[in-house]
CSV table of C-alpha atoms in Angstrom, one decimal:
chain,number,residue,atom,x,y,z
A,1,MET,CA,106.8,0.2,69.7
A,2,ILE,CA,103.9,-2.2,69.3
A,3,SER,CA,104.0,-4.8,66.5
A,4,GLN,CA,101.9,-7.6,65.4
A,5,VAL,CA,103.7,-11.0,65.3
A,6,PHE,CA,102.9,-14.6,64.5
A,7,ILE,CA,103.8,-17.2,67.2
A,8,GLN,CA,104.5,-20.5,65.6
A,9,PRO,CA,105.6,-23.8,67.0
A,10,SER,CA,109.0,-25.0,65.8
A,11,PHE,CA,109.5,-28.8,65.4
A,12,THR,CA,113.2,-28.5,64.5
A,13,LEU,CA,114.3,-26.9,67.8
A,14,ASP,CA,114.1,-30.0,70.0
A,15,GLU,CA,116.3,-28.8,72.9
A,16,ASP,CA,115.0,-29.2,76.5
A,17,PHE,CA,115.7,-25.5,77.2
A,18,PRO,CA,113.3,-22.8,76.0
A,19,ILE,CA,114.5,-21.4,72.6
A,20,VAL,CA,112.9,-18.9,70.3
A,21,GLU,CA,114.0,-17.9,66.7
A,22,ILE,CA,113.4,-14.3,65.6
A,23,SER,CA,114.2,-12.6,62.4
A,24,SER,CA,116.8,-9.9,62.4
A,25,LEU,CA,114.2,-7.3,61.5
A,26,LEU,CA,112.1,-8.1,64.6
A,27,LEU,CA,115.3,-8.1,66.7
A,28,LYS,CA,116.0,-4.6,65.5
A,29,LYS,CA,112.4,-3.5,66.1
A,30,PHE,CA,112.5,-4.7,69.7
A,31,TYR,CA,116.1,-3.7,70.4
A,32,ILE,CA,117.2,-7.3,71.1
A,33,ARG,CA,120.7,-8.4,70.5
A,34,GLU,CA,121.4,-11.6,68.6
A,35,ASN,CA,122.1,-14.9,70.3
A,36,GLU,CA,121.4,-13.8,73.9
A,37,MET,CA,119.1,-14.7,76.7
A,38,ILE,CA,115.9,-12.7,76.7
A,39,ASN,CA,112.8,-12.6,78.9
A,40,ILE,CA,109.4,-13.3,77.3
A,41,GLN,CA,106.1,-12.7,79.0
A,42,ILE,CA,102.8,-14.2,78.0
A,43,GLY,CA,99.8,-13.5,80.2
A,44,GLN,CA,101.1,-13.4,83.8
A,45,LYS,CA,104.0,-15.8,83.2
A,46,GLN,CA,107.6,-14.8,82.4
A,47,ILE,CA,110.4,-17.2,81.3
A,48,ASP,CA,114.0,-16.8,80.2
A,49,VAL,CA,114.7,-18.1,76.7
A,50,HIS,CA,117.6,-18.3,74.4
A,51,CYS,CA,117.1,-16.2,71.3
A,52,ASN,CA,118.4,-17.3,67.9
A,53,VAL,CA,118.3,-15.5,64.6
A,54,THR,CA,116.1,-17.2,62.0
A,55,HIS,CA,116.6,-16.9,58.3
A,56,GLU,CA,113.1,-18.0,57.5
A,57,ALA,CA,111.2,-16.0,54.8
A,58,ASP,CA,108.5,-14.8,57.2
A,59,ILE,CA,110.2,-12.0,59.1
A,60,GLU,CA,107.1,-11.3,61.3
A,61,THR,CA,107.1,-14.8,62.9
A,62,ILE,CA,108.6,-15.8,66.2
A,63,TYR,CA,109.3,-19.6,66.4
A,64,LEU,CA,109.0,-21.3,69.8
A,65,ASN,CA,110.3,-24.8,70.5
A,66,GLN,CA,108.3,-27.4,72.4
A,67,SER,CA,110.0,-26.5,75.7
A,68,CYS,CA,108.9,-22.9,75.3
A,69,LEU,CA,105.4,-23.9,74.5
A,70,ASN,CA,105.2,-26.2,77.5
A,71,HIS,CA,106.5,-23.5,79.9
A,72,LEU,CA,104.0,-21.0,78.6
A,73,ASN,CA,101.1,-23.4,78.1
A,74,LEU,CA,100.5,-22.2,74.6
A,75,PRO,CA,98.5,-24.3,72.2
A,76,PRO,CA,100.5,-26.0,69.4
A,77,ARG,CA,99.2,-23.8,66.6
A,78,THR,CA,100.0,-20.5,64.9
A,79,ILE,CA,98.5,-17.5,66.6
A,80,LYS,CA,98.7,-13.8,66.0
A,81,LEU,CA,99.7,-11.6,69.0
A,82,GLN,CA,100.8,-8.1,69.7
A,83,ALA,CA,104.3,-7.5,71.0
A,84,ILE,CA,105.9,-4.9,73.2
A,85,ASN,CA,109.5,-4.7,74.5
A,86,HIS,CA,109.2,-3.1,77.9
A,87,GLN,CA,112.1,-2.9,80.4
A,88,ASN,CA,114.0,-5.6,78.5
A,89,CYS,CA,111.1,-8.0,78.5
A,90,LEU,CA,109.3,-9.0,75.3
A,91,ILE,CA,105.6,-9.0,76.2
A,92,LEU,CA,103.2,-10.9,74.0
A,93,GLY,CA,99.4,-10.6,74.2
A,94,PRO,CA,96.7,-9.9,75.0
A,95,ILE,CA,95.5,-13.2,76.4
A,96,VAL,CA,91.8,-13.0,77.2
A,97,ALA,CA,89.7,-15.6,78.9
A,98,VAL,CA,85.9,-15.4,78.3
A,99,MET,CA,84.4,-16.8,81.6
A,100,THR,CA,80.9,-18.3,81.1
A,101,GLU,CA,78.8,-21.4,81.5
A,102,ILE,CA,79.8,-24.4,79.3
A,103,LYS,CA,77.5,-27.3,78.5
A,104,MET,CA,78.8,-30.4,76.7
A,105,THR,CA,76.5,-32.2,74.3
A,106,GLU,CA,76.4,-36.0,74.0
A,107,GLU,CA,78.9,-35.7,71.1
A,108,LYS,CA,81.2,-33.8,73.5
A,109,THR,CA,80.7,-30.5,71.6
A,110,PRO,CA,80.9,-27.4,73.9
A,111,LEU,CA,78.0,-25.0,74.0
A,112,PHE,CA,78.2,-21.5,75.4
A,113,PRO,CA,74.6,-20.5,76.0
A,114,ALA,CA,73.6,-17.1,74.4
A,115,ILE,CA,77.2,-16.2,73.4
A,116,GLN,CA,78.4,-19.0,71.1
A,117,THR,CA,78.5,-17.0,67.9
A,118,PHE,CA,79.8,-13.9,69.8
A,119,CYS,CA,82.8,-15.9,71.1
A,120,GLN,CA,83.6,-17.0,67.5
A,121,GLU,CA,83.5,-13.3,66.5
A,122,LEU,CA,85.9,-12.5,69.3
A,123,HIS,CA,88.3,-15.2,68.1
A,124,GLU,CA,88.1,-14.1,64.4
A,125,TYR,CA,88.7,-10.4,65.1
A,126,SER,CA,91.4,-10.9,67.6
A,127,GLN,CA,93.3,-13.1,65.2
A,128,GLU,CA,93.0,-10.4,62.5
A,129,HIS,CA,94.5,-7.8,64.8
A,130,GLY,CA,96.6,-9.8,67.3
A,131,GLY,CA,95.3,-11.4,70.5
A,132,LEU,CA,94.2,-14.7,71.9
A,133,PHE,CA,90.7,-15.3,73.2
A,134,PHE,CA,89.7,-18.6,74.7
A,135,VAL,CA,86.4,-19.7,76.5
A,136,THR,CA,86.5,-21.3,79.9
A,137,ASN,CA,84.4,-21.7,83.1
A,138,VAL,CA,85.1,-21.6,86.8
A,139,SER,CA,85.9,-25.3,87.0
A,140,ARG,CA,88.3,-25.3,84.1
A,141,PHE,CA,90.1,-22.1,84.8
A,142,PRO,CA,93.1,-21.4,84.8
A,143,ASN,CA,94.4,-24.6,83.2
A,144,LYS,CA,91.9,-25.6,80.5
A,145,GLY,CA,89.7,-23.8,77.9
A,146,PHE,CA,88.3,-23.9,74.4
A,147,TYR,CA,90.0,-22.5,71.3
A,148,TYR,CA,88.3,-22.0,68.0
A,149,GLN,CA,89.8,-23.6,64.9
A,150,THR,CA,87.1,-25.0,62.5
A,151,SER,CA,85.3,-26.0,65.7
A,152,TRP,CA,85.8,-25.4,69.4
A,153,GLU,CA,88.5,-27.6,70.8
A,154,GLU,CA,89.6,-28.0,74.4
A,155,ASP,CA,93.3,-27.6,75.3
A,156,GLU,CA,95.7,-26.2,77.9
A,157,THR,CA,95.6,-22.5,78.3
A,158,PRO,CA,98.2,-19.9,79.2
A,159,THR,CA,97.7,-17.6,82.1
A,160,CYS,CA,95.6,-14.8,80.8
A,161,ASN,CA,95.9,-11.0,81.2
A,162,ILE,CA,92.2,-10.3,81.2
A,163,ILE,CA,89.0,-12.1,82.2
A,164,TYR,CA,85.8,-11.0,80.4
A,165,ASN,CA,82.9,-12.0,82.7
A,166,ARG,CA,80.0,-13.5,80.8
A,167,ILE,CA,78.6,-15.7,83.6
A,168,HIS,CA,74.8,-15.5,83.4
A,169,SER,CA,74.0,-16.8,86.8
A,170,ARG,CA,73.6,-14.4,89.7
A,171,GLN,CA,73.8,-17.4,92.1
A,172,VAL,CA,77.3,-18.3,90.8
A,173,GLU,CA,78.5,-14.7,91.1
A,174,LYS,CA,77.2,-14.4,94.7
A,175,ASN,CA,78.7,-17.7,95.7
A,176,PRO,CA,81.5,-17.3,98.4
A,177,ASN,CA,83.8,-19.5,96.4
A,178,PHE,CA,83.4,-17.3,93.3
A,179,GLN,CA,84.1,-14.2,95.4
A,180,ARG,CA,87.2,-15.8,96.8
A,181,LEU,CA,88.3,-16.6,93.2
A,182,LYS,CA,87.8,-13.0,92.2
A,183,ASN,CA,90.0,-11.9,95.1
A,184,THR,CA,92.7,-14.4,94.0
A,185,TRP,CA,92.6,-13.1,90.4
A,186,LYS,CA,92.9,-9.6,91.6
A,187,ASN,CA,95.8,-10.4,93.9
A,188,ASN,CA,97.5,-12.2,91.0
A,189,GLY,CA,97.3,-9.2,88.7
A,190,LEU,CA,94.5,-10.5,86.5
A,191,LEU,CA,92.1,-7.8,85.1
A,192,LEU,CA,88.5,-8.8,85.5
A,193,PHE,CA,85.9,-6.5,83.8
A,194,ASN,CA,82.1,-6.4,84.1
A,195,ASP,CA,82.5,-8.6,87.2
A,196,ARG,CA,78.9,-8.7,88.3
A,197,TYR,CA,75.3,-7.9,87.6
A,198,PHE,CA,73.9,-4.6,88.8
A,199,SER,CA,71.1,-4.0,91.2
A,200,LYS,CA,68.4,-1.7,89.7
A,201,TRP,CA,68.1,0.1,93.0
A,202,GLU,CA,71.9,0.5,93.3
A,203,ILE,CA,72.0,2.1,89.8
A,204,HIS,CA,69.0,4.3,90.5
A,205,GLU,CA,70.6,5.7,93.7
A,206,MET,CA,73.9,6.1,92.0
A,207,LEU,CA,72.5,8.1,89.1
A,208,LEU,CA,70.1,10.0,91.3
A,209,SER,CA,73.0,11.5,93.1
A,210,LYS,CA,74.1,13.2,89.9
A,211,LYS,CA,72.1,16.4,89.4
A,212,SER,CA,72.3,16.4,85.6
A,213,LEU,CA,70.6,13.0,85.4
A,214,GLN,CA,67.9,13.3,88.0
A,215,SER,CA,65.2,14.6,85.6
A,216,TYR,CA,65.6,11.5,83.4
A,217,LEU,CA,65.0,8.9,86.1
A,218,PRO,CA,61.4,7.7,86.8
A,219,SER,CA,60.3,7.9,90.4
A,220,THR,CA,61.5,4.7,92.1
A,221,ILE,CA,61.2,3.2,95.5
A,222,ILE,CA,62.2,-0.1,97.2
A,223,PHE,CA,59.3,-2.6,97.5
A,224,THR,CA,57.9,-3.1,100.9
A,225,GLU,CA,54.3,-3.9,101.8
A,226,GLU,CA,53.9,-0.4,103.3
A,227,ASN,CA,55.3,1.2,100.2
A,228,LEU,CA,53.1,-0.9,98.0
A,229,GLN,CA,50.0,0.2,99.9
A,230,GLN,CA,51.0,3.9,99.7
A,231,TRP,CA,51.6,3.7,95.9
A,232,LEU,CA,48.3,1.8,95.3
A,233,LYS,CA,46.4,4.6,97.0
A,234,LYS,CA,48.5,7.3,95.3
A,235,TYR,CA,49.0,6.1,91.7
A,236,ASN,CA,46.8,4.5,89.1
A,237,ASP,CA,49.8,3.1,87.1
A,238,PHE,CA,53.2,1.7,88.0
A,239,TYR,CA,55.6,-1.2,87.5
A,240,LEU,CA,57.1,-3.6,89.9
A,241,LYS,CA,60.5,-5.0,88.8
A,242,PRO,CA,62.9,-7.6,90.3
A,243,ASP,CA,65.9,-5.7,91.6
A,244,LEU,CA,68.2,-8.3,90.1
A,245,GLY,CA,66.1,-9.2,87.1
A,246,SER,CA,66.9,-9.3,83.4
A,247,GLN,CA,65.4,-10.0,80.0
A,248,GLY,CA,62.0,-8.7,81.0
A,249,ARG,CA,61.2,-11.6,83.3
A,250,GLN,CA,58.9,-11.3,86.4
A,251,ILE,CA,57.8,-7.7,85.7
A,252,ILE,CA,54.4,-6.7,87.1
A,253,HIS,CA,52.4,-3.8,85.6
A,254,TYR,CA,49.6,-2.4,87.8
A,255,PHE,CA,47.0,0.0,86.3
A,256,MET,CA,43.4,1.1,86.6
A,257,LYS,CA,41.0,0.5,83.7
A,258,ASP,CA,37.2,0.9,83.7
A,259,ASN,CA,37.3,1.4,87.4
A,260,ARG,CA,38.9,-2.0,87.9
A,261,PHE,CA,42.3,-2.9,89.2
A,262,GLN,CA,44.4,-4.7,86.6
A,263,LEU,CA,47.7,-6.6,86.6
A,264,GLU,CA,49.9,-7.6,83.7
A,265,GLN,CA,52.9,-9.8,84.3
A,266,THR,CA,55.7,-11.8,82.7
A,267,SER,CA,56.9,-15.2,83.8
A,268,PHE,CA,54.8,-15.8,86.8
A,269,SER,CA,52.1,-17.7,85.0
A,270,SER,CA,50.7,-18.4,81.5
A,271,LYS,CA,47.9,-16.0,82.1
A,272,SER,CA,49.1,-12.5,81.2
A,273,LEU,CA,46.2,-10.2,82.5
A,274,TYR,CA,44.4,-10.3,85.8
A,275,THR,CA,41.4,-8.1,86.8
A,276,PHE,CA,40.3,-7.4,90.4
A,277,GLU,CA,37.3,-5.8,91.9
A,278,THR,CA,39.1,-4.5,94.9
A,279,LEU,CA,42.5,-2.9,95.7
A,280,GLY,CA,43.1,-5.5,98.4
A,281,GLU,CA,42.8,-8.4,95.9
A,282,ALA,CA,45.3,-6.8,93.6
A,283,ALA,CA,47.7,-6.2,96.5
A,284,SER,CA,47.4,-9.8,97.6
A,285,GLN,CA,48.2,-11.1,94.2
A,286,ILE,CA,51.2,-8.8,93.9
A,287,LYS,CA,52.5,-10.0,97.3
A,288,LYS,CA,51.9,-13.6,96.3
A,289,TRP,CA,54.1,-13.2,93.2
A,290,ILE,CA,56.8,-11.3,94.9
A,291,GLN,CA,57.0,-13.2,98.2
A,292,SER,CA,60.3,-12.4,99.8
A,293,LYS,CA,62.2,-11.5,96.6
A,294,GLY,CA,63.8,-8.1,96.2
A,295,PHE,CA,61.7,-5.7,94.0
A,296,ILE,CA,61.5,-2.1,93.1
A,297,ILE,CA,58.4,0.0,92.4
A,298,GLN,CA,58.6,2.5,89.5
A,299,ARG,CA,56.3,5.1,88.2
A,300,THR,CA,54.9,4.4,84.7
A,301,ILE,CA,56.1,6.9,82.1
A,302,PRO,CA,53.7,7.3,79.1
A,303,LEU,CA,56.3,6.2,76.5
A,304,ILE,CA,55.7,6.3,72.7
A,305,HIS,CA,54.0,3.3,71.1
A,306,VAL,CA,52.6,2.3,67.8
A,307,ASP,CA,49.3,0.3,67.7
A,308,GLU,CA,49.7,-0.2,71.4
A,309,ARG,CA,53.1,-1.9,70.9
A,310,LYS,CA,55.6,-0.4,73.3
A,311,ILE,CA,58.8,1.2,72.0
A,312,ASP,CA,62.2,1.7,73.6
A,313,PHE,CA,65.8,2.0,72.6
A,314,ARG,CA,68.9,-0.1,73.5
A,315,PHE,CA,72.3,1.8,73.3
A,316,LEU,CA,75.3,-0.5,73.5
A,317,CYS,CA,78.2,1.4,75.0
A,318,HIS,CA,81.8,0.4,75.2
A,319,LYS,CA,84.8,1.9,76.9
A,320,THR,CA,87.7,2.9,74.7
A,321,LEU,CA,90.6,4.7,76.3
A,322,LYS,CA,90.9,5.9,79.9
A,323,ASP,CA,87.5,7.3,80.9
A,324,ARG,CA,86.0,7.7,77.4
A,325,TRP,CA,82.9,5.8,76.3
A,326,THR,CA,81.4,5.4,72.8
A,327,ILE,CA,78.1,4.1,71.5
A,328,THR,CA,78.8,1.0,69.4
A,329,SER,CA,75.3,0.3,68.3
A,330,ALA,CA,71.8,1.6,68.8
A,331,VAL,CA,68.5,-0.2,68.0
A,332,GLY,CA,64.8,0.4,68.6
A,333,ARG,CA,62.8,-2.4,70.2
A,334,LEU,CA,59.1,-2.9,69.4
A,335,SER,CA,57.2,-5.1,71.8
A,336,GLU,CA,55.2,-8.1,70.7
A,337,GLU,CA,51.5,-7.3,70.2
A,338,LYS,CA,49.6,-7.2,73.5
A,339,ASN,CA,52.9,-7.4,75.4
A,340,PHE,CA,53.9,-4.6,77.8
A,341,VAL,CA,57.6,-5.2,77.6
A,342,SER,CA,59.8,-4.8,74.5
A,343,ASN,CA,62.7,-7.2,75.5
A,344,ILE,CA,63.7,-9.5,72.6
A,345,ALA,CA,63.6,-12.4,75.1
A,346,GLN,CA,59.9,-11.6,75.5
A,347,GLY,CA,59.1,-11.6,71.8
A,348,GLY,CA,60.1,-8.0,70.9
A,349,SER,CA,61.5,-7.1,67.5
A,350,ILE,CA,64.3,-4.8,66.4
A,351,ILE,CA,63.8,-1.7,64.3
A,352,ARG,CA,66.1,1.1,63.2
A,353,PRO,CA,65.9,3.9,65.8
A,354,GLU,CA,65.9,6.7,63.2
A,355,LYS,CA,63.0,5.1,61.3
A,356,MET,CA,60.8,4.8,64.4
A,357,ILE,CA,61.6,8.3,65.8
A,358,ASN,CA,61.0,9.9,62.4
A,359,THR,CA,57.5,8.3,62.1
A,360,LEU,CA,56.4,10.0,65.4
A,361,PHE,CA,58.2,13.3,65.4
A,362,GLU,CA,59.2,15.9,62.8
A,363,LYS,CA,62.6,15.4,61.3
A,364,GLU,CA,64.5,18.1,63.2
A,365,LYS,CA,62.8,17.2,66.5
A,366,ALA,CA,63.6,13.5,65.9
A,367,LYS,CA,67.3,14.2,65.4
A,368,GLN,CA,67.3,16.3,68.6
A,369,ILE,CA,65.7,13.4,70.5
A,370,LEU,CA,68.1,10.8,69.1
A,371,ASP,CA,71.2,13.0,69.9
A,372,LEU,CA,69.9,13.6,73.4
A,373,MET,CA,69.4,9.9,74.0
A,374,LYS,CA,73.0,9.2,72.9
A,375,GLU,CA,74.4,12.0,75.2
A,376,LEU,CA,72.3,10.5,78.0
A,377,ALA,CA,73.6,7.0,77.4
A,378,ILE,CA,77.3,8.2,77.4
A,379,GLU,CA,76.8,10.2,80.6
A,380,ILE,CA,75.1,7.2,82.3
A,381,ALA,CA,77.9,4.9,81.2
A,382,THR,CA,80.6,7.3,82.3
A,383,THR,CA,79.0,7.9,85.7
A,384,ILE,CA,78.6,4.2,86.4
A,385,SER,CA,82.2,3.4,85.3
A,386,ASN,CA,83.5,6.1,87.6
A,387,GLU,CA,81.3,5.1,90.6
A,388,VAL,CA,81.4,1.3,90.6
A,389,GLU,CA,84.4,-0.5,92.0
A,390,GLY,CA,86.4,-2.4,89.4
A,391,LEU,CA,86.5,-2.4,85.6
A,392,ILE,CA,83.5,-1.7,83.5
A,393,GLY,CA,84.0,-2.1,79.7
A,394,GLU,CA,80.5,-2.7,78.3
A,395,LEU,CA,77.0,-1.5,79.2
A,396,GLY,CA,73.6,-1.9,77.6
A,397,ILE,CA,71.5,1.1,78.3
A,398,ASP,CA,67.7,1.1,77.7
A,399,ILE,CA,66.0,4.4,77.2
A,400,GLY,CA,62.4,5.3,76.5
A,401,VAL,CA,60.9,8.4,75.0
A,402,ASP,CA,57.6,10.1,76.1
A,403,PHE,CA,55.2,11.8,73.7
A,404,SER,CA,56.8,15.2,74.3
A,405,GLY,CA,60.1,13.8,73.1
A,406,LYS,CA,61.8,13.6,76.5
A,407,PRO,CA,64.1,10.5,77.1
A,408,TRP,CA,63.8,8.4,80.3
A,409,LEU,CA,66.2,5.8,81.6
A,410,ILE,CA,64.6,2.3,81.7
A,411,GLU,CA,67.4,0.0,82.7
A,412,VAL,CA,71.2,-0.5,82.7
A,413,ASN,CA,72.5,-4.0,81.8
A,414,SER,CA,76.1,-5.0,82.6
A,415,LYS,CA,75.8,-8.1,80.4
A,416,PRO,CA,73.8,-7.1,77.4
A,417,SER,CA,72.5,-9.8,75.1
A,418,LYS,CA,74.7,-11.2,72.4
A,419,GLN,CA,72.1,-13.3,70.5
A,420,SER,CA,72.4,-13.1,66.8
A,421,ASP,CA,69.8,-14.0,64.1
A,422,ASN,CA,72.5,-13.9,61.4
A,423,ASP,CA,73.7,-17.4,60.4
A,424,SER,CA,76.7,-16.0,58.5
A,425,LEU,CA,79.7,-14.9,60.6
A,426,VAL,CA,79.6,-11.1,60.5
A,427,ILE,CA,81.8,-9.6,63.1
A,428,ARG,CA,79.6,-7.2,65.0
A,429,PRO,CA,80.8,-3.8,66.2
A,430,SER,CA,80.4,-5.0,69.8
A,431,ALA,CA,82.9,-7.9,69.3
A,432,LYS,CA,85.3,-5.4,67.7
A,433,ALA,CA,84.8,-3.1,70.7
A,434,ILE,CA,85.5,-5.8,73.2
A,435,VAL,CA,88.7,-6.9,71.4
A,436,ASN,CA,89.9,-3.3,71.2
A,437,TYR,CA,89.1,-2.6,74.8
A,438,CYS,CA,91.1,-5.6,76.0
A,439,THR,CA,94.0,-4.6,73.7
A,440,ASN,CA,94.0,-1.1,75.2
A,441,LEU,CA,93.9,-2.5,78.7
A,442,TRP,CA,96.7,-4.8,78.0
A,443,ILE,CA,98.9,-2.1,76.5
A,444,GLU,CA,98.2,0.3,79.3
A,445,ARG,CA,98.9,-2.2,82.1
A,446,SER,CA,101.8,-3.9,80.3
A,447,THR,CA,103.7,-0.6,80.3
A,448,LEU,CA,103.0,0.6,83.8
A,449,HIS,CA,106.1,1.4,85.8
A,450,ASP,CA,104.4,1.5,89.1
A,451,LYS,CA,103.6,-2.2,89.7
A,452,THR,CA,102.2,-1.6,93.1
A,453,ARG,CA,99.2,0.3,91.7
A,454,ASN,CA,95.8,-1.3,92.1
A,455,ILE,CA,95.5,-2.5,88.5
A,456,ASN,CA,91.8,-3.2,88.8
A,457,ASN,CA,91.1,0.5,89.5
A,458,ASP,CA,89.0,1.9,86.7
A,459,THR,CA,90.3,5.5,87.1
A,460,PHE,CA,94.0,4.9,87.0
């Protein structure tokens, strides 16, 4: 049986030995006998405690003395957790660490770039339903992190059950020290999900091997000078994208117009459009931008647009139980005027997908297109989850639609944007989905009998 309980510090139990006080109702729920030694586990740490019966009015609260708090590294505040009695051990959790970059202001206020509000949403929702989220970084983990009260405060942290990777630097992820840390976490039984960024080529090859997805993938090839020359001679319109890029940065669009060779680009310079008289000049400029960086070349699909503003759709997908995925939210993205990418980071705006589809297609056709895009997003998420090593719990899947109504995969993002334009704290479906996923992971792994199993295997 799983119950929600409050964990509260007790300042009347001052013994040096760990002691907890539990109501008789909770004792019955968890089949614990009065006044005996019990085992409590929080995160990866187990301790023996002496269990007293409390006659406090709040029957759903477990009181821990200072010795207990010290042994478990719990913050001295009331928190709401879920509780399971498994094999005579009272397991409390889930304890989740959000791993990200942390910047400190001059006033010693922590900033979590791009996910500050989202982390507060995770805290609020987890405390509604039972669970402890804290924010940390590589240098602070596993001993220190930030909890939210009325503001973010640093304190000691318990050993966690799950690490939610929101590190936004590919250099940090590729660093050998970080790779060694990941192996240590895995060996210590910590669950790490969305542990890295994806390569566009890796995802393309993975999905291309599945027959049912092949027709939804634009023709794609790895960038080499030889491949570039072949595509320049063969095609009048294609994109070059950084293999490890994100947020629409450093994308190059090559196309022919009025018998001239043209290049659009993002992030390489302030000038957005270049025109060349010869193919060789265009090729030289492309190679100058790309240099030795890894890129892919991808055929241009004539996607729907309004007043020359590009349109695509972002489907935010989350894993629920076992191998099941659901779409948490869907938005249409409309590019900024005269911009060839629709990413919000590049000035794009958000629109309701139904509204946009209905303006370009008949109602019945529009519904079929939207339903097919959703099916495609779920199949892509499921395929990646099954094929990629490790745990995947969240994916942002970008899909475009051509003028015939056919969907095309644009990109898959393992760390979709969490920016919010809403000043009031509204807990978004994506925050709820992350908390629920972590809770389900914790329940499943807490009750495993086979402790030798690879607990980071996503297909257990």
